[in-house]
Structures are given as structure tokens and as C-alpha cells.
Amino acid sequence: MKGCFGVNSFLTGWGNDLKKLPVGPLGVIAMAGCEEMGKKINNWLQKWNMLQETQDEEFFTVSGVNRDSFLIKTYCPRFGTGESKGVVKESVRGYDIYILIDVCAYNKTYKMYGQEVPMSPDDHFADLKRIIAAISGKARRINVIMPMLYESRQHRRTSRESLDCAMALQELVAMGVDNIITFDAHDPRVQNAIPMSSFENVMPTYQMIKALCKTEKGLAIDKENMMVVSPDEGAMARNIYYSSVLGLDLGMFYKRRDYTTVVNGRNPIVAHEYLGSSVEGKDIIVVDDMIASGDSMLDLCKELKKRKANRIFAVATFAFFTSGIEAFNKAYEEGYLTRVISSNLTYRRPEVQEAPWFIEADLSKYISYIIATLNHDRSLHELLNPYDRIKNLLGKYKAEQISNGIRLG
């Protein structure tokens, strides 16, 4: 529990706010697909709760709750037709409830007319509403932590089409949800659909950089040896932040698309055009919110290699690999791709986690801090602004390289 987010530093930062009463007894509901994350979060919360005895002050979690676990048992049984209902197996009256949901956990299935059906985002979202309905009027406050925001890629209207993400947010607020926390929203402006409600878009920049530095010890993080390149204009804000905190130059690709054709719901990319200084001989960090099929990311890697880039590190908060990982394995073997850094916020298939090019950033501790902070009704400002932590991390990383005599590049 040492470092920028260690117990002692947070105790000092809280000061007299430690004695502030929590909103209510803390309860965490891990929906189907979030069981692993729920256990990790529960372990952190229990560990901090036990520190109350040694600190003689209230810490993050709630004193006086005689529970072996902060996890609340719920389930959504299915009828033969595929219809369902939400069931809470214990009392939550007066609780401050945090519901974890992964709408992309397609590894979860159910029986419908005798067939095994994988759960779609629509199924997960429907189950979320069922659990909210089951605890509404009983829990003191309901908070939803949805790392991959449901229908977030349908965030704006360009023709006669539905605005699914906006409708989903409005529906949650109408059901009594007090706080909605998501990670790296495709377009955070979608929160304008619920302007009077609490919506937090959390960027896991620190955790991604930390995971990369922990695995790759020979990085020369300076303008002479490394660049940040945005994969398109939509990802510029993310890449500008990375280039700023890392002190690196920034380049950008933009995609020329064929708007007369639609393939898999999207207009196919005709060409990648590059804007920026030379990438020759430099390591490249490419940042995006997600990797779906990964075709555009691999095309980007090939374009960078044509321009004589050195190692290429793809950073994406969500890595789905909807078309499998064979193309990524091939790109890794042929030297087009060095690493993919992603989070454990959504389901990762075992072959992805075991791939030699994959680096996983664990966000369970970070989410635990968010839950503990909100439970005591404190500001999330320090948690949401990782600038100082990143600078501290980079300083330690370079000091470690010097002390170990690591050759850079």
C-alpha cells in the first residue's frame, strides 16, 4: 500500500474528512461477467476496512457493517423463452449500492428454446435494469459503474437513426440511478443527454502507462526516440494528452473512407493519410478507446512500418478482437506490432491474455478507490487527474533504468 495511491498518502490527503459519515453501508453488485473484477474490488475494500482498527479512524469503507463481504448476491434467472427477472438475495435497505456491469461479456450464455445463446449488450443492459428495479425504493443510493458505455458508438445522429446511448442514459436516470461512471467513453459529450445528473468519464491513462513501463524496461521516453501517433481525428484528444504528459511529439493519421458502401455497419477505409514529423527510427505509441476487429489498427501499424518506424505499442482501453487474434499474432511475428496494452475492464478471452504481445492493465484497485471515495461523498478530482502520478512514475522509471544500467532503445 505504498506510492501515490498508498493508504498513508490518502489518509493524509483526507484530513478531517476521514470522520465524515458515509452515504450508507456499502454494497457492491457484480453483474454476470464481472465476477472476477467484483472479487478483486471486494478484496481491496475489505483490506482497507480492516485498517480502521489500526488507524483508529474511519477509512474509506463503512464501519459497523458486520459483513464478511461487500458483495451483494443477485441473479437473473431465465425462463425457457429467454425472458428473465432480477432477484436480490439479501436486504439492501439503506445501502449505498454500486453495480458493476460489463455489457460486452459475451462469454456469458443462457438457454432460449433449448439453444445456448450468448449474452448480447442488449441482454446485459436489460439485466441491469432488472436489478435496479429489484432494489429501487430500498437502497439509499444506486450507482452504476459501466466501463464500456452501452451503445457508446451510437452517440450522435447523422441521419434518420436512433440515439441509443442517450436513450439508455436517460432510462437509467429515470429509474433512479444517482451516479453513472464509465471509462474512456467513445464521445463523452453523450453526457449532454442527462445534463442534470452525475456522469463521470474516467480515463485510465496512468494505469496504461504504468503497465507498459512495468513490462518494457528499455523504453527511451523522449522526443528523440519516441512519438505518439493518433490513429484518426476522433482519437486526437486522447493522444494529445499522452504526448503532453510524456513530453513527446504528436503525429496523426486520418482515414479516407468510401461513403458509398457499408460493410459490417461501417464505411470501409480506402487509405490512411499521415500528418506530422518523421517517425523513422522512433518507437510509436498509438492510443485509441477500443480495438474491435483490429483491422484499422493493423493497417496503421503497416503504414508506420512503411515510414520506417521502430517498435509500435498500441494502447486501447477496450480490446475486443471481434475477429479473433490470428491477424495480431501474424503482425507480431512479422514485426509490425510490438505490444497491445489494454485493461481488464471487459471480458478478455484466454488466448488474448496468454498472447506474448498482450499487456493487461488491472483497474480493480482504481475502481475500488472510486467506490470508496464516492461512498464518503468526497470529490473525485484527485482520482480523475493523473498528471502528477504519471510524472512521478516516469521519474521512478528513468531512475530505475539508470541504477540498473539498462540500455535504452
Coordinates of C-alpha atoms in Angstrom, one line a residue:
M1 CA 0.0 0.0 0.0
K2 CA 2.8 2.4 -0.8
G3 CA 3.2 5.0 -3.5
C4 CA 1.0 7.8 -4.8
F5 CA -2.2 5.9 -4.0
G6 CA -0.9 4.3 -0.8
V7 CA -3.0 4.2 2.4
N8 CA -0.9 6.7 4.3
S9 CA -0.9 9.3 1.5
F10 CA -4.7 9.1 1.2
L11 CA -5.1 9.3 5.0
T12 CA -3.1 12.5 4.9
G13 CA -5.0 13.9 2.0
W14 CA -8.3 13.3 3.6
G15 CA -7.5 15.0 6.8
N16 CA -10.6 15.7 8.9
D17 CA -12.8 14.3 6.1
L18 CA -12.0 10.9 7.4
K19 CA -14.5 11.4 10.1
K20 CA -17.2 12.2 7.5
L21 CA -20.0 9.8 7.7
P22 CA -20.6 7.6 4.6
V23 CA -23.7 7.9 2.5
G24 CA -24.7 4.5 3.7
P25 CA -23.5 0.9 4.3
L26 CA -21.5 -0.1 1.2
G27 CA -22.8 -2.8 -1.1
V28 CA -21.3 -4.0 -4.4
I29 CA -23.2 -5.9 -7.0
A30 CA -21.1 -7.7 -9.7
M31 CA -23.4 -8.5 -12.7
A32 CA -22.8 -11.5 -14.9
G33 CA -19.4 -11.2 -16.5
C34 CA -18.0 -9.0 -13.7
E35 CA -17.4 -11.7 -11.1
E36 CA -13.6 -11.6 -11.3
M37 CA -13.5 -7.8 -11.1
G38 CA -16.0 -7.9 -8.2
K39 CA -13.9 -10.2 -6.2
K40 CA -10.8 -8.1 -6.7
I41 CA -12.6 -4.9 -5.7
N42 CA -14.1 -6.6 -2.6
N43 CA -10.6 -7.7 -1.5
W44 CA -9.3 -4.1 -1.7
L45 CA -12.3 -2.8 0.2
Q46 CA -12.1 -5.4 2.9
K47 CA -8.3 -4.8 3.3
W48 CA -8.9 -1.1 3.8
N49 CA -11.9 -1.7 6.1
M50 CA -9.6 -3.7 8.4
L51 CA -7.2 -0.8 8.6
Q52 CA -9.8 1.1 10.6
E53 CA -8.9 -0.8 13.7
T54 CA -5.2 0.1 13.4
Q55 CA -5.8 3.7 12.3
D56 CA -8.5 4.3 15.0
E57 CA -10.3 6.5 12.4
E58 CA -12.8 5.8 9.7
F59 CA -11.1 5.0 6.4
F60 CA -12.7 4.5 3.0
T61 CA -15.3 2.0 3.8
V62 CA -18.1 1.7 6.3
S63 CA -17.6 0.8 10.0
G64 CA -20.3 -1.1 11.8
V65 CA -21.3 -3.3 8.9
N66 CA -20.9 -6.8 10.2
R67 CA -20.4 -8.5 6.8
D68 CA -17.9 -11.0 5.5
S69 CA -18.1 -9.4 2.1
F70 CA -19.2 -6.2 0.5
L71 CA -20.6 -8.2 -2.4
I72 CA -24.4 -8.4 -2.6
K73 CA -25.8 -11.6 -4.0
T74 CA -28.1 -11.2 -7.1
Y75 CA -29.0 -13.2 -10.1
C76 CA -31.3 -13.1 -13.2
P77 CA -32.9 -16.5 -13.8
R78 CA -34.3 -17.2 -17.3
F79 CA -37.5 -18.8 -18.5
G80 CA -37.5 -21.2 -21.4
T81 CA -38.5 -18.4 -23.8
G82 CA -35.5 -16.3 -22.8
E83 CA -37.4 -13.9 -20.6
S84 CA -35.9 -13.1 -17.3
K85 CA -36.3 -11.3 -13.9
G86 CA -33.9 -9.7 -11.4
V87 CA -33.6 -11.2 -7.9
V88 CA -31.7 -9.8 -5.0
K89 CA -31.0 -12.5 -2.4
E90 CA -30.4 -10.2 0.7
S91 CA -31.6 -7.0 2.1
V92 CA -30.1 -3.7 0.7
R93 CA -32.3 -1.3 2.6
G94 CA -30.4 1.9 3.3
Y95 CA -27.4 0.7 1.4
D96 CA -25.1 2.7 -1.0
I97 CA -25.1 0.3 -3.9
Y98 CA -22.5 0.1 -6.7
I99 CA -23.4 -2.1 -9.7
L100 CA -20.6 -3.3 -11.9
I101 CA -21.6 -4.3 -15.4
D102 CA -19.7 -5.4 -18.5
V103 CA -22.1 -5.1 -21.4
C104 CA -19.6 -6.9 -23.7
A105 CA -19.2 -10.1 -21.6
Y106 CA -20.3 -12.4 -24.5
N107 CA -18.8 -15.4 -22.7
K108 CA -22.0 -15.5 -20.6
T109 CA -24.8 -17.5 -22.1
Y110 CA -28.4 -18.6 -21.4
K111 CA -30.9 -21.1 -22.7
M112 CA -33.6 -20.0 -25.0
Y113 CA -35.9 -22.6 -26.6
G114 CA -33.3 -25.2 -25.8
Q115 CA -30.5 -23.3 -27.5
E116 CA -27.4 -21.9 -25.8
V117 CA -27.4 -18.1 -26.6
P118 CA -24.5 -15.7 -25.8
M119 CA -25.5 -12.6 -24.0
S120 CA -25.5 -9.5 -26.1
P121 CA -25.0 -5.9 -24.8
D122 CA -28.8 -5.6 -25.0
D123 CA -29.2 -8.6 -22.7
H124 CA -26.7 -7.3 -20.2
F125 CA -28.4 -3.9 -20.2
A126 CA -31.8 -5.4 -19.7
D127 CA -30.5 -7.4 -16.7
L128 CA -29.0 -4.2 -15.2
K129 CA -32.4 -2.6 -15.4
R130 CA -34.0 -5.7 -13.7
I131 CA -31.6 -5.5 -10.8
I132 CA -32.2 -1.7 -10.4
A133 CA -35.9 -2.4 -10.4
A134 CA -35.5 -5.0 -7.7
I135 CA -33.6 -2.6 -5.4
S136 CA -35.4 0.6 -6.2
G137 CA -37.1 2.2 -3.2
K138 CA -35.0 0.2 -0.8
A139 CA -31.4 1.2 -1.4
R140 CA -30.4 4.7 -0.3
R141 CA -28.4 5.4 -3.4
I142 CA -27.8 3.5 -6.7
N143 CA -24.6 3.9 -8.6
V144 CA -23.8 2.2 -11.9
I145 CA -20.1 1.5 -12.9
M146 CA -20.3 0.6 -16.6
P147 CA -16.7 0.7 -18.0
M148 CA -17.7 0.2 -21.6
L149 CA -20.7 2.5 -22.0
Y150 CA -23.7 0.8 -23.5
E151 CA -24.2 1.7 -27.2
S152 CA -21.5 4.4 -26.9
R153 CA -20.6 4.2 -30.5
Q154 CA -24.1 5.3 -31.4
H155 CA -23.6 8.6 -29.7
R156 CA -24.8 11.1 -32.3
R157 CA -27.4 11.3 -35.0
T158 CA -26.3 11.9 -38.6
S159 CA -29.5 10.8 -40.4
R160 CA -32.8 9.1 -39.6
E161 CA -31.4 6.8 -36.9
S162 CA -31.8 6.1 -33.2
L163 CA -29.7 7.7 -30.4
D164 CA -29.3 4.5 -28.4
C165 CA -26.7 5.7 -25.9
A166 CA -28.6 8.9 -25.0
M167 CA -31.8 6.9 -24.5
A168 CA -30.1 4.4 -22.3
L169 CA -28.6 7.1 -20.0
Q170 CA -32.0 8.8 -19.7
E171 CA -33.6 5.5 -18.9
L172 CA -31.1 4.8 -16.1
V173 CA -31.7 8.2 -14.6
A174 CA -35.4 7.8 -14.8
M175 CA -35.1 4.5 -12.9
G176 CA -33.3 6.4 -10.0
V177 CA -29.6 5.9 -10.7
D178 CA -27.7 8.7 -8.9
N179 CA -24.2 8.3 -10.4
I180 CA -23.0 6.8 -13.7
I181 CA -19.3 6.0 -14.0
T182 CA -17.8 4.9 -17.3
F183 CA -14.3 4.6 -18.7
D184 CA -12.9 6.3 -21.9
A185 CA -16.3 7.0 -23.5
H186 CA -16.2 6.9 -27.2
D187 CA -17.5 10.5 -27.1
P188 CA -18.0 11.9 -23.6
R189 CA -20.3 14.6 -24.9
V190 CA -23.1 12.0 -24.8
Q191 CA -23.5 13.0 -21.1
N192 CA -25.3 16.1 -22.5
A193 CA -28.3 13.8 -22.7
I194 CA -28.6 13.9 -18.9
P195 CA -27.3 17.4 -18.0
M196 CA -28.8 17.4 -14.5
S197 CA -27.3 14.0 -13.5
S198 CA -23.9 12.8 -12.3
F199 CA -21.8 11.3 -15.1
E200 CA -18.1 10.6 -14.7
N201 CA -15.9 9.7 -17.7
V202 CA -12.7 8.2 -16.2
M203 CA -9.5 7.9 -18.3
P204 CA -7.2 5.1 -17.3
T205 CA -4.1 6.8 -18.7
Y206 CA -1.9 6.3 -15.6
Q207 CA -2.7 2.6 -15.4
M208 CA -1.9 2.1 -19.1
I209 CA 1.4 3.9 -18.9
K210 CA 2.3 2.0 -15.7
A211 CA 1.5 -1.4 -17.3
L212 CA 3.7 -0.5 -20.3
C213 CA 6.6 0.7 -18.1
K214 CA 6.3 -2.4 -15.9
T215 CA 6.7 -4.7 -18.8
E216 CA 9.1 -2.8 -21.2
K217 CA 12.1 -1.7 -19.2
G218 CA 14.2 -0.4 -22.1
L219 CA 12.0 2.5 -23.4
A220 CA 13.6 5.8 -24.1
I221 CA 10.7 8.1 -23.4
D222 CA 12.0 11.3 -25.0
K223 CA 11.4 13.3 -28.3
E224 CA 14.5 11.8 -30.0
N225 CA 13.4 8.2 -29.6
M226 CA 9.6 8.1 -29.2
M227 CA 6.4 9.6 -30.7
V228 CA 2.7 9.5 -30.1
V229 CA 0.6 9.0 -33.2
S230 CA -3.2 9.3 -33.3
P231 CA -5.0 6.7 -35.4
D232 CA -7.6 9.2 -36.5
E233 CA -9.0 12.7 -35.8
G234 CA -11.6 11.2 -33.4
A235 CA -8.8 10.0 -31.1
M236 CA -6.8 13.2 -31.1
A237 CA -7.8 14.3 -27.6
R238 CA -6.5 11.1 -26.0
N239 CA -3.3 11.2 -28.0
I240 CA -2.7 14.9 -27.2
Y241 CA -2.9 14.1 -23.5
Y242 CA -0.4 11.2 -23.8
S243 CA 2.0 13.4 -25.8
S244 CA 1.7 16.2 -23.3
V245 CA 2.3 14.1 -20.1
L246 CA 5.1 12.1 -21.8
G247 CA 6.7 15.1 -23.4
L248 CA 6.6 13.6 -26.9
D249 CA 5.9 14.9 -30.4
L250 CA 2.5 14.1 -31.9
G251 CA 1.5 12.9 -35.4
M252 CA -1.9 11.9 -36.8
F253 CA -3.4 9.7 -39.4
Y254 CA -6.8 10.4 -40.9
K255 CA -8.9 7.8 -42.7
R256 CA -10.3 8.3 -46.2
R257 CA -13.5 6.2 -46.4
D258 CA -15.8 5.0 -49.1
Y259 CA -19.1 6.6 -48.1
T260 CA -21.0 4.8 -50.9
T261 CA -20.5 1.4 -49.2
V262 CA -21.3 0.0 -45.8
V263 CA -19.5 -3.1 -44.5
N264 CA -20.3 -4.5 -41.1
G265 CA -22.2 -1.3 -40.3
R266 CA -19.3 1.0 -41.2
N267 CA -17.9 2.7 -44.3
P268 CA -14.7 0.9 -45.4
I269 CA -11.4 2.7 -45.2
V270 CA -9.8 3.5 -48.5
A271 CA -6.5 4.9 -47.3
H272 CA -4.6 6.1 -44.2
E273 CA -3.1 9.6 -44.7
Y274 CA -0.4 10.8 -42.3
L275 CA 0.2 14.3 -40.9
G276 CA 3.3 15.0 -38.7
S277 CA 7.0 14.8 -38.4
S278 CA 9.0 11.8 -39.4
V279 CA 8.6 8.5 -37.5
E280 CA 11.7 7.0 -38.8
G281 CA 13.7 5.1 -36.2
K282 CA 11.3 6.0 -33.4
D283 CA 9.2 3.9 -31.1
I284 CA 5.5 4.8 -31.6
I285 CA 2.6 4.8 -29.1
V286 CA -0.8 4.7 -30.8
V287 CA -3.8 5.4 -28.5
D288 CA -7.5 4.6 -29.1
D289 CA -10.5 3.9 -27.0
M290 CA -11.0 0.4 -28.4
I291 CA -9.8 -2.3 -30.7
A292 CA -12.8 -4.1 -32.2
S293 CA -11.8 -6.3 -35.2
G294 CA -8.4 -4.6 -35.1
D295 CA -8.2 -4.2 -38.9
S296 CA -7.6 -0.5 -38.9
M297 CA -5.0 -0.7 -36.1
L298 CA -3.0 -3.3 -38.1
D299 CA -3.3 -1.3 -41.2
L300 CA -1.9 1.7 -39.2
C301 CA 1.0 -0.4 -38.0
K302 CA 1.9 -1.4 -41.5
E303 CA 1.7 2.3 -42.6
L304 CA 4.0 3.3 -39.8
K305 CA 6.4 0.5 -40.7
K306 CA 6.4 1.8 -44.3
R307 CA 7.6 5.0 -42.9
K308 CA 10.4 3.1 -41.1
A309 CA 9.1 3.3 -37.5
N310 CA 10.8 1.2 -34.9
R311 CA 8.6 -0.6 -32.2
I312 CA 4.9 0.1 -32.2
F313 CA 2.8 0.0 -29.0
A314 CA -1.0 0.0 -29.4
V315 CA -2.8 1.3 -26.3
A316 CA -6.6 0.7 -26.1
T317 CA -8.8 0.8 -23.1
F318 CA -11.0 -1.9 -24.5
A319 CA -9.7 -4.8 -26.7
F320 CA -12.4 -7.0 -28.1
F321 CA -10.7 -8.7 -31.0
T322 CA -14.1 -9.5 -32.5
S323 CA -12.5 -11.2 -35.5
G324 CA -10.0 -13.3 -33.4
I325 CA -6.3 -12.7 -32.8
E326 CA -4.8 -14.6 -35.7
A327 CA -4.1 -11.4 -37.6
F328 CA -2.4 -9.9 -34.5
N329 CA -0.3 -13.0 -34.0
K330 CA 0.9 -12.7 -37.6
A331 CA 1.6 -9.0 -37.3
Y332 CA 3.6 -9.7 -34.1
E333 CA 5.6 -12.5 -35.8
E334 CA 6.3 -10.3 -38.8
G335 CA 7.4 -7.4 -36.6
Y336 CA 4.6 -4.9 -37.5
L337 CA 3.3 -4.8 -33.9
T338 CA 5.3 -5.0 -30.6
R339 CA 2.7 -4.8 -27.9
V340 CA -1.0 -4.2 -27.2
I341 CA -1.8 -2.6 -23.9
S342 CA -5.4 -2.9 -22.7
S343 CA -7.4 -3.1 -19.5
N344 CA -9.3 -5.8 -17.6
L345 CA -12.5 -3.7 -17.7
T346 CA -14.2 -6.0 -20.2
Y347 CA -14.0 -9.7 -21.0
R348 CA -10.8 -11.0 -22.5
R349 CA -10.6 -14.4 -24.0
P350 CA -7.9 -16.7 -22.5
E351 CA -5.9 -16.7 -25.8
V352 CA -5.7 -12.9 -25.7
Q353 CA -4.4 -12.9 -22.1
E354 CA -1.8 -15.5 -23.0
A355 CA -0.6 -13.8 -26.2
P356 CA 3.1 -12.8 -26.0
W357 CA 2.2 -9.3 -27.3
F358 CA -0.6 -8.5 -24.9
I359 CA -0.1 -6.4 -21.7
E360 CA -3.0 -6.1 -19.3
A361 CA -3.6 -3.1 -17.0
D362 CA -5.5 -4.1 -13.8
L363 CA -8.1 -1.4 -13.0
S364 CA -9.6 -3.1 -9.9
K365 CA -7.7 -1.0 -7.3
Y366 CA -8.6 2.2 -9.2
I367 CA -12.3 1.3 -9.2
S368 CA -12.1 0.5 -5.5
Y369 CA -10.7 4.0 -4.8
I370 CA -13.6 5.5 -6.8
I371 CA -16.2 3.5 -4.9
A372 CA -14.6 4.2 -1.5
T373 CA -14.4 7.9 -2.3
L374 CA -18.0 8.3 -3.5
N375 CA -19.2 6.2 -0.6
H376 CA -17.9 9.0 1.7
D377 CA -19.3 11.7 -0.7
R378 CA -15.9 13.1 -1.4
S379 CA -14.6 14.8 -4.6
L380 CA -13.1 12.6 -7.3
H381 CA -10.9 15.4 -8.6
E382 CA -7.6 13.9 -7.4
L383 CA -8.5 10.5 -8.7
L384 CA -9.5 11.7 -12.1
N385 CA -6.4 13.9 -12.7
P386 CA -3.4 11.6 -13.0
Y387 CA -0.8 14.2 -14.2
D388 CA 1.3 14.2 -11.0
R389 CA 1.2 10.4 -10.7
I390 CA 2.3 10.0 -14.3
K391 CA 5.2 12.4 -13.8
N392 CA 6.2 10.6 -10.6
L393 CA 6.0 7.2 -12.4
L394 CA 8.2 8.4 -15.2
G395 CA 10.8 9.8 -12.8
K396 CA 11.0 6.5 -11.0
Y397 CA 11.2 4.6 -14.3
K398 CA 14.2 6.6 -15.5
A399 CA 15.9 6.4 -12.1
E400 CA 15.4 2.6 -12.2
Q401 CA 16.9 2.5 -15.7
I402 CA 20.0 4.4 -14.6
S403 CA 20.5 2.3 -11.4
N404 CA 20.2 -1.0 -13.4
G405 CA 22.4 0.2 -16.3
I406 CA 19.6 -0.6 -18.8
R407 CA 20.5 0.2 -22.4
L408 CA 17.7 2.3 -23.9
G409 CA 16.1 2.0 -27.4

